Short mmCIF file of C-alpha atoms in Angstrom, two decimals:
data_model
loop_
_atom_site.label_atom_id
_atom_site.label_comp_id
_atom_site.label_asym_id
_atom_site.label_seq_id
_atom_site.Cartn_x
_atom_site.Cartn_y
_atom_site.Cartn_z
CA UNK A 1 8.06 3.82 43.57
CA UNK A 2 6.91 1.74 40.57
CA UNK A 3 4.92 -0.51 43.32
CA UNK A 4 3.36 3.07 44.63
CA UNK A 5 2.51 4.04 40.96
CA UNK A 6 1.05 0.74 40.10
CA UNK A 7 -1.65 0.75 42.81
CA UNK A 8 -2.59 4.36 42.61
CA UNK A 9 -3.03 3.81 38.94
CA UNK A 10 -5.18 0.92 39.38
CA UNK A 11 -7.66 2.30 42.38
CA UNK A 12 -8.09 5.23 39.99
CA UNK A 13 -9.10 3.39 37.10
CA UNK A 14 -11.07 0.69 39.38
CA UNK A 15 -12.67 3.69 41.39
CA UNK A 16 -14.10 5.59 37.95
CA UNK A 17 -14.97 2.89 35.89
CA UNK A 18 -17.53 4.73 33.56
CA UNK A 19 -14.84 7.43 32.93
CA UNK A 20 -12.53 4.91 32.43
CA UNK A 21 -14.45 2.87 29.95
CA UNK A 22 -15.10 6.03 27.74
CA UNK A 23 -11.69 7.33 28.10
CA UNK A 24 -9.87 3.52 27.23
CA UNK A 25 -12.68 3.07 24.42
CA UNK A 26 -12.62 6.34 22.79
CA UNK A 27 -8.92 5.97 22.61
CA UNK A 28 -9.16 2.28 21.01
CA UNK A 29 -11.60 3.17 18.75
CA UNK A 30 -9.34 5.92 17.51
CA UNK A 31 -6.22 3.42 17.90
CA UNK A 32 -8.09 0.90 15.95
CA UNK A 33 -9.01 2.83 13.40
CA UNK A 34 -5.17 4.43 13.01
CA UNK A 35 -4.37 0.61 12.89
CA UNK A 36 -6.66 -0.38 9.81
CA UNK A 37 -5.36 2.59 7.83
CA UNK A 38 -1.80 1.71 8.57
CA UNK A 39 -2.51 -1.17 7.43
CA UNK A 40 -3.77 0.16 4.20
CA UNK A 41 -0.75 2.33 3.76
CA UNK A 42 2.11 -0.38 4.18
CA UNK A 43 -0.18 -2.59 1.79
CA UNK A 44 0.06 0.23 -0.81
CA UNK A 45 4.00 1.01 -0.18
CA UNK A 46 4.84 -2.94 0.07
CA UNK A 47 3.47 -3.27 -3.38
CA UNK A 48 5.72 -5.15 -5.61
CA UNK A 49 7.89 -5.83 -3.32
CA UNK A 50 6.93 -9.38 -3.85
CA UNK A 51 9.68 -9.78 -6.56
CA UNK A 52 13.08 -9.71 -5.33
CA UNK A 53 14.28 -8.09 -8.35
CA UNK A 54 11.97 -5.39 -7.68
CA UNK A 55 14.24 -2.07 -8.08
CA UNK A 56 15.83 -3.76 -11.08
CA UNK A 57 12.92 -4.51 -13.33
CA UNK A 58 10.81 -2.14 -15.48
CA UNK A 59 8.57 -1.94 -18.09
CA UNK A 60 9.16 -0.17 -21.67
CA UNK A 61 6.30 2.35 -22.23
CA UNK A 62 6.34 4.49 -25.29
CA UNK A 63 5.41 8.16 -25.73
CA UNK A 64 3.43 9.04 -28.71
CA UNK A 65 1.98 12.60 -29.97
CA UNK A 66 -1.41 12.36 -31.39
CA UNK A 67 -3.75 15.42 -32.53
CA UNK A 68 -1.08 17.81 -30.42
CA UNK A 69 -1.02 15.57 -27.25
CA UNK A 70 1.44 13.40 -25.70
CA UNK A 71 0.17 9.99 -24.96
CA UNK A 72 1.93 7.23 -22.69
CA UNK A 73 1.16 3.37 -24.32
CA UNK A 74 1.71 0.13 -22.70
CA UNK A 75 2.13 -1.90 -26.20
CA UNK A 76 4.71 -1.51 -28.09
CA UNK A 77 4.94 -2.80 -32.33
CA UNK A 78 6.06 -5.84 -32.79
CA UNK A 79 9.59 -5.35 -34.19
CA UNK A 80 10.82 -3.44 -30.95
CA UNK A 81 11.49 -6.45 -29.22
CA UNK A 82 14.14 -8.13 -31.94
CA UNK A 83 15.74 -4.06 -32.23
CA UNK A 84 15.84 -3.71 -28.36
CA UNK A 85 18.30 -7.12 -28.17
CA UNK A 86 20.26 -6.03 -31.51
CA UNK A 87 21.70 -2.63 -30.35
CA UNK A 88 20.84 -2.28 -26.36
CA UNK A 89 21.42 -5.83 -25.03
CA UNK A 90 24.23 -4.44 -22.88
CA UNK A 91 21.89 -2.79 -20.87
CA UNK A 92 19.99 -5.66 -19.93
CA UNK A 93 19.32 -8.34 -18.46
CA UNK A 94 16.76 -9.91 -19.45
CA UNK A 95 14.60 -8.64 -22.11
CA UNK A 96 10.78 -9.97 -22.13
CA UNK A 97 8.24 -10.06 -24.54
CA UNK A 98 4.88 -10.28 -22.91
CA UNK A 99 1.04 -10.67 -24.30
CA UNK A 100 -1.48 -8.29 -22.23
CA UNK A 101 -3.25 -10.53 -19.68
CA UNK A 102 -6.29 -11.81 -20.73
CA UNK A 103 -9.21 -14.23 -19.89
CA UNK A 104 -8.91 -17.59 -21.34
CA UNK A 105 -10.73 -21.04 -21.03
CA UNK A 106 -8.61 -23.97 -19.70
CA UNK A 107 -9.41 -27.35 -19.90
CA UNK A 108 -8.41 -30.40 -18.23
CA UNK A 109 -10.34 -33.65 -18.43
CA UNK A 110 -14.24 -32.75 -18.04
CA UNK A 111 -13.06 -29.41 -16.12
CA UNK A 112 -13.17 -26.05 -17.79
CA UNK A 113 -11.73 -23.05 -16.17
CA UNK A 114 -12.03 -19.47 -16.92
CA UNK A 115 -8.74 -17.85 -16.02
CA UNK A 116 -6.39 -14.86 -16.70
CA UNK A 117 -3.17 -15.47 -18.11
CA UNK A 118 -0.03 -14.42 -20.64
CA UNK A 119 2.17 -15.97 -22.83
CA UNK A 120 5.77 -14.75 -21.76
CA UNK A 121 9.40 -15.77 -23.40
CA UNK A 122 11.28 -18.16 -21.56
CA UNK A 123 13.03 -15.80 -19.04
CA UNK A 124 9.85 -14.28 -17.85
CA UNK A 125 9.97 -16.72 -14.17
CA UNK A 126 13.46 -15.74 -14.03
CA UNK A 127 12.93 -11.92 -14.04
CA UNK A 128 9.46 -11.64 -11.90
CA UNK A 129 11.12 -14.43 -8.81
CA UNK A 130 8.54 -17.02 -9.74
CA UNK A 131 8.42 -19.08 -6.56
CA UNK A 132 8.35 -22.63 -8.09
CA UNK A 133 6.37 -25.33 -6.01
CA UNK A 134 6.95 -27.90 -9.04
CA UNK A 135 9.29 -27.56 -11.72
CA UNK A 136 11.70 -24.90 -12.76
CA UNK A 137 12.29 -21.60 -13.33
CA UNK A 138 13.20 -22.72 -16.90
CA UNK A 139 9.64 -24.69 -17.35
CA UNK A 140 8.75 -22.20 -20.27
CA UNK A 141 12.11 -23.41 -22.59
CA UNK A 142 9.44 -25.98 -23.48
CA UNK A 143 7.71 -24.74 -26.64
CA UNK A 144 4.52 -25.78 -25.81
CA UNK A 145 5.30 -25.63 -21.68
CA UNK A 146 2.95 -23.50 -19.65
CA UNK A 147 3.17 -22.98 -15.64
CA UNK A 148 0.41 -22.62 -13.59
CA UNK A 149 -0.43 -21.08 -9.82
CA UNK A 150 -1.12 -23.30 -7.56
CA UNK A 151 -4.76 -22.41 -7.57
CA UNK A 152 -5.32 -22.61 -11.10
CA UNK A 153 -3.74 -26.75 -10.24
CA UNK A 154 -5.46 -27.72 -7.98
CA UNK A 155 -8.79 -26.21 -9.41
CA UNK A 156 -8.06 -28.57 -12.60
CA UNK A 157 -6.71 -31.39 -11.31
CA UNK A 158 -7.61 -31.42 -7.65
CA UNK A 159 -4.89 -33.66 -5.68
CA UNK A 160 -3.50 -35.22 -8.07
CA UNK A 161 -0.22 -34.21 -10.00
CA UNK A 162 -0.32 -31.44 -12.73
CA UNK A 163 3.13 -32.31 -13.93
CA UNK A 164 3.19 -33.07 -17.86
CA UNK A 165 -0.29 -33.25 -18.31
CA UNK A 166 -2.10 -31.67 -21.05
CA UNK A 167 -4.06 -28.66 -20.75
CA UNK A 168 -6.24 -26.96 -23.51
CA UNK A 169 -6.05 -23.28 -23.66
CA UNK A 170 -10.16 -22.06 -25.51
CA UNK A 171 -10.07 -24.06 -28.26
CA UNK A 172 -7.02 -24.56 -30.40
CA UNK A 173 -4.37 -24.59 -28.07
CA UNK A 174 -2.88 -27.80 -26.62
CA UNK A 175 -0.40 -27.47 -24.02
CA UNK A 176 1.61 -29.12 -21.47
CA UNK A 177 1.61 -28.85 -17.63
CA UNK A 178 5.89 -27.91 -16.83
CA UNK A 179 5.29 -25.90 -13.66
CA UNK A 180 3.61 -24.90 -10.90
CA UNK A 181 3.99 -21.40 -9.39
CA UNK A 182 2.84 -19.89 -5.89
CA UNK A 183 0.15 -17.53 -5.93
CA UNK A 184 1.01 -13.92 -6.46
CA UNK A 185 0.12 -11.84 -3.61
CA UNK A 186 -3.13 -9.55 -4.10
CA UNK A 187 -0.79 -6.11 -3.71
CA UNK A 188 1.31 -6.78 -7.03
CA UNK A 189 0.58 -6.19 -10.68
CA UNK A 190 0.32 -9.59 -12.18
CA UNK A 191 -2.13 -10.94 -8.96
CA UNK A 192 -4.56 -11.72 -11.26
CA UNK A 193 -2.07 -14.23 -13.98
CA UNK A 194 -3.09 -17.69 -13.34
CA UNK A 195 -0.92 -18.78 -15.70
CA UNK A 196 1.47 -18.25 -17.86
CA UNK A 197 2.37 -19.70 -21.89
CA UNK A 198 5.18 -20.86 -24.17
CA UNK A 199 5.87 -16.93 -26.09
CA UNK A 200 7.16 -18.93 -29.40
CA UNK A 201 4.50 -21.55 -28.99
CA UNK A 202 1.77 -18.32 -29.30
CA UNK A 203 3.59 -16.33 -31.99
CA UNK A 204 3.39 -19.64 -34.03
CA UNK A 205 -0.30 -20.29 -33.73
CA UNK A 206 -0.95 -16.83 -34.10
CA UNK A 207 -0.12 -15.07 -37.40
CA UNK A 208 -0.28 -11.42 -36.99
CA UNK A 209 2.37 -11.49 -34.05
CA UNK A 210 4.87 -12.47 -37.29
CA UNK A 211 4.00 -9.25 -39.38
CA UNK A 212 6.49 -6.88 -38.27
CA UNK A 213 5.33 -3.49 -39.95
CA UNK A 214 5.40 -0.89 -36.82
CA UNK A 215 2.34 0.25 -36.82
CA UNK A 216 1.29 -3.39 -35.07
CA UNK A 217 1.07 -2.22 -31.66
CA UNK A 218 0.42 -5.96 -29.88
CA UNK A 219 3.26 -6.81 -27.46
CA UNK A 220 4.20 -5.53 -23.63
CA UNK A 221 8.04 -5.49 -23.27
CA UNK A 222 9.66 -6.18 -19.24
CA UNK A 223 12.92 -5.86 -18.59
CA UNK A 224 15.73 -6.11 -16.08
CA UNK A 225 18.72 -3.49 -15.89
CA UNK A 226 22.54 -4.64 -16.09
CA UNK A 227 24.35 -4.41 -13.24
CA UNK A 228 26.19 -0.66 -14.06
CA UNK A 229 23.04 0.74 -15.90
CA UNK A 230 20.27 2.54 -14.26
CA UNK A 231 16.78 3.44 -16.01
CA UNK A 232 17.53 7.15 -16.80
CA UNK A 233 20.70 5.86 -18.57
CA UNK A 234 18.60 2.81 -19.94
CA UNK A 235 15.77 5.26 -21.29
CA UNK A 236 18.11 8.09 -22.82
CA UNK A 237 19.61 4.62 -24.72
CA UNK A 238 16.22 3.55 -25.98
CA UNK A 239 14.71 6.71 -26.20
CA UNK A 240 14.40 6.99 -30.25
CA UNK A 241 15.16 3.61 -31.01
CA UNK A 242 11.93 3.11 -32.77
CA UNK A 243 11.53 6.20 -34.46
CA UNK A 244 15.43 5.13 -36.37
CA UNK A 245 13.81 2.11 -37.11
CA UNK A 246 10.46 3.58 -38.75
CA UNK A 247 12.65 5.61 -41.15
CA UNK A 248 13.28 2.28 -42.76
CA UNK A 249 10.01 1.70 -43.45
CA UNK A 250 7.50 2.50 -46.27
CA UNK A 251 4.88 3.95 -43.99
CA UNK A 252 7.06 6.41 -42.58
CA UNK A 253 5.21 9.49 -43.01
CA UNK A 254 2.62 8.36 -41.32
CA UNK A 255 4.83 6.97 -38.31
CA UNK A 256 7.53 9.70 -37.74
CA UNK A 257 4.51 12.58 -37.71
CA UNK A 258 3.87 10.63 -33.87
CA UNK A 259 7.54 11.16 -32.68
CA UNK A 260 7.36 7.65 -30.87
CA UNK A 261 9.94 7.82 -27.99
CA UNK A 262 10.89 4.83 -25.44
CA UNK A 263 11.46 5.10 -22.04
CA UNK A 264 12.00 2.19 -19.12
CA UNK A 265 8.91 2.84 -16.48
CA UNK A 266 10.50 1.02 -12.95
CA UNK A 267 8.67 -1.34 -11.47
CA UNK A 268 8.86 0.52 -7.97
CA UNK A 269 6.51 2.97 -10.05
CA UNK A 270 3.81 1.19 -11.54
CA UNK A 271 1.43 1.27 -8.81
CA UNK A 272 1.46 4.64 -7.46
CA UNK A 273 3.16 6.28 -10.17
CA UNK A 274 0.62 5.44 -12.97
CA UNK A 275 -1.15 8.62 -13.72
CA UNK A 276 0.74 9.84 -17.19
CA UNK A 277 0.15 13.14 -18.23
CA UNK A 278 1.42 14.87 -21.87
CA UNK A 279 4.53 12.14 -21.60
CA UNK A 280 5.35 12.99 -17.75
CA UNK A 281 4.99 10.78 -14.49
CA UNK A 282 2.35 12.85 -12.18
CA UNK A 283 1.84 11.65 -8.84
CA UNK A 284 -0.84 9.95 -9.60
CA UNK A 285 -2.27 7.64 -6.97
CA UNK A 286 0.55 8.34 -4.32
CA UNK A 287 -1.26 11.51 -3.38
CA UNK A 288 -4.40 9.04 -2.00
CA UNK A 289 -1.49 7.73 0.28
CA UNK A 290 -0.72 11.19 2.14
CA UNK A 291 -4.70 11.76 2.04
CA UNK A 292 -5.18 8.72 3.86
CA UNK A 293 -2.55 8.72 6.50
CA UNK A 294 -3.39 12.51 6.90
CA UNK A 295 -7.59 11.04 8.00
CA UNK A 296 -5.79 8.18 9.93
CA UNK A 297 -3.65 11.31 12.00
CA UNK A 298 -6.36 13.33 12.68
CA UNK A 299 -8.53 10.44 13.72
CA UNK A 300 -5.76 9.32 16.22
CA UNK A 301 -5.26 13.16 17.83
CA UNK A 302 -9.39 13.72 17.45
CA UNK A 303 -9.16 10.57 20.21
CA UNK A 304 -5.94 12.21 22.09
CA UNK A 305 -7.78 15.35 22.34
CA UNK A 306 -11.25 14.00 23.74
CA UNK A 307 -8.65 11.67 26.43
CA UNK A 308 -6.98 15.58 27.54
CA UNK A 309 -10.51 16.88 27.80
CA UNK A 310 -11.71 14.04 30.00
CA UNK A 311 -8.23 13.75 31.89
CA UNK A 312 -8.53 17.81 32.77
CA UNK A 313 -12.13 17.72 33.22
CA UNK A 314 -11.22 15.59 36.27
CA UNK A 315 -8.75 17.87 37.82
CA UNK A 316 -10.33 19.51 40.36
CA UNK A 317 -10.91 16.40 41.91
CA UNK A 318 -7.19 14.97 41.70
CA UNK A 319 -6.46 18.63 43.22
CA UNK A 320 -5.94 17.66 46.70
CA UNK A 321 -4.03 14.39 45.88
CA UNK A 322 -1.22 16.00 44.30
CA UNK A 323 -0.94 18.75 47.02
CA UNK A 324 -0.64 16.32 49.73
CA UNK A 325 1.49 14.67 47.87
CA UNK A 326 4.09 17.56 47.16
CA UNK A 327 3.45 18.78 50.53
CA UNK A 328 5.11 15.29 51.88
CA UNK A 329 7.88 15.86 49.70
CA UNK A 330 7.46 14.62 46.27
CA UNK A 331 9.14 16.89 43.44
CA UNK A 332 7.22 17.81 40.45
CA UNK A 333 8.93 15.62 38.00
CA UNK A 334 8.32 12.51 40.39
CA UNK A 335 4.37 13.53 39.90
CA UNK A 336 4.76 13.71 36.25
CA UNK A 337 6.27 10.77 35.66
CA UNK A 338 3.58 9.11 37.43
CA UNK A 339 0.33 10.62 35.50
CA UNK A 340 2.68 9.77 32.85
CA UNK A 341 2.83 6.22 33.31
CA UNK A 342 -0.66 6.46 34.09
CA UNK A 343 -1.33 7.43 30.50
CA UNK A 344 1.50 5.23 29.28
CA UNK A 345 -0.83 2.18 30.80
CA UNK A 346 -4.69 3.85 29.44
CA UNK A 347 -2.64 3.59 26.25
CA UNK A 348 -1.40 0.36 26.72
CA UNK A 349 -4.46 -1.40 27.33
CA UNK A 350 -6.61 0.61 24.65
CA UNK A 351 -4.03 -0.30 22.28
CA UNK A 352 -4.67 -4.49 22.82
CA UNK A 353 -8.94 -3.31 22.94
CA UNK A 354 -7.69 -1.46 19.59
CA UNK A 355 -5.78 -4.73 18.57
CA UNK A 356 -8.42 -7.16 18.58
CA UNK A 357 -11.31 -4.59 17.04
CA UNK A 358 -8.77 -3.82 14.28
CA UNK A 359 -8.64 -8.44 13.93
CA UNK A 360 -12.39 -8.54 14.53
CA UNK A 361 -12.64 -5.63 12.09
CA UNK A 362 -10.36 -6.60 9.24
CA UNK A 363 -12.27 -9.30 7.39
CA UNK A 364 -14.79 -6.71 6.81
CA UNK A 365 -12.22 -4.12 5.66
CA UNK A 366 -10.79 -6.06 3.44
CA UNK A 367 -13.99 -6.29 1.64
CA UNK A 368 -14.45 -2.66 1.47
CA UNK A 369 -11.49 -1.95 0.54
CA UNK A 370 -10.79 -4.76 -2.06
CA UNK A 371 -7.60 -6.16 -0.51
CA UNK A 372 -6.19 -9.35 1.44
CA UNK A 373 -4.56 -7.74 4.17
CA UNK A 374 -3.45 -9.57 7.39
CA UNK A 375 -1.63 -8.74 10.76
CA UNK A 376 1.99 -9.00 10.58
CA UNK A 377 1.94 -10.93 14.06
CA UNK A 378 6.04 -12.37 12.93
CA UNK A 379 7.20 -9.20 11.77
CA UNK A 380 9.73 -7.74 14.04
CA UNK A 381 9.13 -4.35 12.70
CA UNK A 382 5.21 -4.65 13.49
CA UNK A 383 5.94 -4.78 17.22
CA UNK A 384 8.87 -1.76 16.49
CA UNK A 385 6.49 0.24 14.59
CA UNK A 386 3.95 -0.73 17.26
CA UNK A 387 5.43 0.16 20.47
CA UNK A 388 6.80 3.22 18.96
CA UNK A 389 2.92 4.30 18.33
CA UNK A 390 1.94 3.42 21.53
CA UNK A 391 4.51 5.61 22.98
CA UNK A 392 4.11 8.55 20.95
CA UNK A 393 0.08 8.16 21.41
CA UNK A 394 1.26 8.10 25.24
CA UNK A 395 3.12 11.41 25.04
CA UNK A 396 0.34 13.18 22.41
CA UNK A 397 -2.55 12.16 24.90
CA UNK A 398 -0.88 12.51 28.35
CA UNK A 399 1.28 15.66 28.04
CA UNK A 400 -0.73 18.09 28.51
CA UNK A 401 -2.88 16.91 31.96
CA UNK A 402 0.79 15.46 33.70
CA UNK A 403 1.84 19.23 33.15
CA UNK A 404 -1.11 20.55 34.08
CA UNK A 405 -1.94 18.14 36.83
CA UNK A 406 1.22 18.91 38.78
CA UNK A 407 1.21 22.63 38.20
CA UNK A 408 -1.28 22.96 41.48
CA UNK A 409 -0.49 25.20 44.45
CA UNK A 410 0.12 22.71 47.15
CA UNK A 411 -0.50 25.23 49.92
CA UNK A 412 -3.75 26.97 48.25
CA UNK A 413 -4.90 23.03 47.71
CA UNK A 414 -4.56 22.45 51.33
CA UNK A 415 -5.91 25.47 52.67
CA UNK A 416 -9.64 24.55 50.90
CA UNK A 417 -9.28 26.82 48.09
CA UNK A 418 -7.32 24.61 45.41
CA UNK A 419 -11.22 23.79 43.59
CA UNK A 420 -11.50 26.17 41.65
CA UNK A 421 -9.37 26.16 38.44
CA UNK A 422 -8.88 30.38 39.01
CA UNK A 423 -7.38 30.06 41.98
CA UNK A 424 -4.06 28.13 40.20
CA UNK A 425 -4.12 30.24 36.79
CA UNK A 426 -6.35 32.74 36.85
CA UNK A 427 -8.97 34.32 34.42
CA UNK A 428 -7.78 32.16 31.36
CA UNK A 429 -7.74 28.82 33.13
CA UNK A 430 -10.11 27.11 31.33
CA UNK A 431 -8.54 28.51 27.79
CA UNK A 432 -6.64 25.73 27.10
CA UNK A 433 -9.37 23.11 27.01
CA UNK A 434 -11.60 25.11 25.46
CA UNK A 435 -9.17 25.77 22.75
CA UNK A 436 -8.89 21.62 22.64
CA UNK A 437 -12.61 21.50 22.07
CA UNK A 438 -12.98 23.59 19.52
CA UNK A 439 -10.23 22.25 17.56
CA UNK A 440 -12.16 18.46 17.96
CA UNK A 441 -15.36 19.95 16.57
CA UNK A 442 -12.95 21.25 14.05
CA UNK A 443 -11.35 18.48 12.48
CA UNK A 444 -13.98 16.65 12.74
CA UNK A 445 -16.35 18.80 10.89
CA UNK A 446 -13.66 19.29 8.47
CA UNK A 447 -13.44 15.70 7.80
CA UNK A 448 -17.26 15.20 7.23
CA UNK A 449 -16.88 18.03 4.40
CA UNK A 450 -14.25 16.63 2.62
CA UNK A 451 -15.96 13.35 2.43
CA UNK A 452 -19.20 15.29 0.62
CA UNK A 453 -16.44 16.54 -1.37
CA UNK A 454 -14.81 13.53 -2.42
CA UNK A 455 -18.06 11.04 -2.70
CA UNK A 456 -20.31 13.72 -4.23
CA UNK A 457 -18.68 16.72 -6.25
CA UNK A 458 -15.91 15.36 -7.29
CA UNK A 459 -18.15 12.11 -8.74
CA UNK A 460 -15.88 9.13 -7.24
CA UNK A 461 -17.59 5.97 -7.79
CA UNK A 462 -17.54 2.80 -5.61
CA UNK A 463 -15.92 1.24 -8.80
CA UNK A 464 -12.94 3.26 -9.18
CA UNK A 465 -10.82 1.61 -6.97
CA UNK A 466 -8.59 4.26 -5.57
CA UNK A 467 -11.79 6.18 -4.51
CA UNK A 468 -13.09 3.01 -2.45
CA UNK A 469 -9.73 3.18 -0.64
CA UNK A 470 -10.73 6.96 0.10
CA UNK A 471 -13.86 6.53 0.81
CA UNK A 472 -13.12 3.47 3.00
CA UNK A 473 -11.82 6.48 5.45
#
């Protein structure tokens, strides 16, 4: 039967082979471009997940009221960091003091190197899963240690060996080479640190990290959760920390009228949950997510649609096939299964024509949409996730016409009057593909206006990044 199948399959598709080329290559355009944006989407999800500590660590944000408002701040004062490991070390970890990332000149020889970087304490490589290529986790004990990527290496010394030799960080700082860390990947926070520096080494060449009035807002603050805490029972600890601390002070007054309060942001968060409004987590950037997989949905049923239209359209001429073939006793689920696997192998092959656009295709994506994405060719759950799409596009785009197909009259087929449509269902035959055409010319005049909205009304620009992932759709 499969052998029968097979060949009928084939002469069809070799006997039509204009319809067949639009029907396989507006599917794989459609494929391929459900491909790039799934792509995009398990970029987005998958970021972080670098770190293998990743739904363990979080950063400590504080919540301050100014002029009426509540305002969410990255940097913390100063003398949060030695109150954090007095009175809430049991709910840690690690604790981390961090600089904000910023450019610096390194120099090596006669090379000079503008790079980003931080200066971290000691357990920073131990908290973010620094993979080490040389040295050890532990490279920043070294007062004046500092670890670079691999990148940053070879840029300054080229092939030979980084290890224990002397970098100068701008102008003043002399430091030595104790590690060498892979790259981070593109799709986590810290892909732009090139390097990272002795914490005590930097608080002693700079003076105004040692004044510790609280109103000295210059340090970022990671952590990593014990093993029976979790961050609502971490942030309810931490919460007015400060503000018990600021009563001590002289410049209280001024302090206590912002009601500082301390809460632990998760790492899983920081990327799509980064839009803070009056002290609450919105959904921020997330929402692009379900924006972008809805476009990539309707793109992939606009091409299912147009393959049903183009699969019907031809019925009158498969007509007589399937009558003579019930007539010499095939059952109706026999015919469906074949125009099923008929679509199952359309699908198939516009899937690999989908494939290699989408490898073709992705170089130039990744430009648009500022990102370093790749086919997971060794990932089992590529090929899970794909043949699970193929077979779902299979079912979307060949239900209806193996139905439809097989609903014929075999004895008003064979008699000459199994042409027209009518004859099989009457005055509202041609209803449901007319219904199908309309809703194409639907969506797809739907999607053109909410483009206008979201490139022109709403005033993205091609610099905000999130709206260059939209408008990469």
């Amino acid at each position: 039967m499969l052998k029968s199948y097979s060949k009928i399959i084939f002469r069809n598709l070799w006997k039509n082979k204009g319809y067949s080329a639009i029907n396989m290559g507006g599917l794989a355009i459609g494929m391929g471009v459900a491909i790039l944006i799934g792509l995009w989407i398990y970029d987005e999800l998958s970021f972080n997940r670098y770190f293998k500590k990743y739904d363990r660590v979080g950063q400590i944000l504080q919540d301050r009221v100014e002029n009426g408002e509540k305002k969410t701040w990255f940097s913390l004062p100063v003398p949060f960091i030695a109150e954090l490991k007095t009175h809430h070390a049991s709910h840690f970890k690690h604790i981390i003091a961090s600089t904000q990332t910023g450019e610096r000149v390194l120099t090596a020889g006669d090379t000079k190197l503008s790079r980003n970087g931080q200066f971290v304490d000691a357990g920073a490589p131990e908290l973010f899963s620094l993979r080490m290529v040389r040295g050890s986790l532990s490279a920043l004990e070294d007062r004046q240690g500092i670890i670079l990527s691999q990148s940053t290496a070879r840029a300054l010394f080229g092939d030979s060996d980084p290890m224990n030799k002397l970098v100068k960080l701008d102008t003043d700082f002399n430091l030595k080479v104790t590690g060498i860390y892979e790259d981070f990947p593109q799709n986590t926070k810290f892909s732009n640190v090139q390097f990272m520096g002795s914490w005590d080494y930097f608080l002693e060449k700079n003076q105004y990290m040692r004044d510790k009035k609280w109103d000295n807002h210059a340090i970022c603050v990671y952590v990593e959760l014990a093993d029976r805490t979790d961050f609502k029972t971490a942030s309810e600890a931490i919460r007015l920390s400060e503000l018990s601390a600021i009563r001590k002070m002289d410049d209280m007054r001024e302090e206590t009228a912002t009601r500082p309060e301390m809460w632990v942001h998760p790492m899983k968060d920081w990327h799509l949950y980064s839009d803070f409004r009056n002290g609450a987590v919105g959904d921020g950037p997330v929402k692009y997510i379900w924006m972008v997989g809805l476009i990539g949905f309707f793109v992939l049923l606009l091409a299912c649609i147009n393959f049903v239209n183009l699969s019907t359209a031809r019925s009158e001429k498969r007509a007589r096939e399937v009558g003579v073939r019930k007539a010499i006793g095939s059952l109706r689920m026999q015919l469906v299964g074949q125009f099923f696997s008929e679509s199952f192998l359309v699908v198939l092959l516009s899937f690999f024509v989908a494939l290699v656009g989408a490898v073709l295709s992705l170089p130039w994506f990744n430009e648009l949409a500022a990102k370093q994405m790749v086919i997971p060719w060794d990932n089992f759950y590529f090929w899970i996730c794909s043949a699970v799409f193929i077979i779902a596009t299979s079912v979307l785009a060949g239900g209806y016409p193996a139905i439809y197909l097989t609903s014929f009259q075999p004895v008003k087929v064979l008699k000459g009057s199994g042409s027209s449509l009518r004859t099989h269902f009457g005055p509202f035959a041609y209803t449901p593909r007319q219904v199908l055409v309309v809703l194409q010319f639907t969506i797809s005049v739907t999607l053109i206006i909410c483009t206008r909205l979201f490139t022109g009304k709403s005033g993205l620009r091609r610099k905000d990044p999130w709206a260059t992932r939209v408008m990469v759709c």
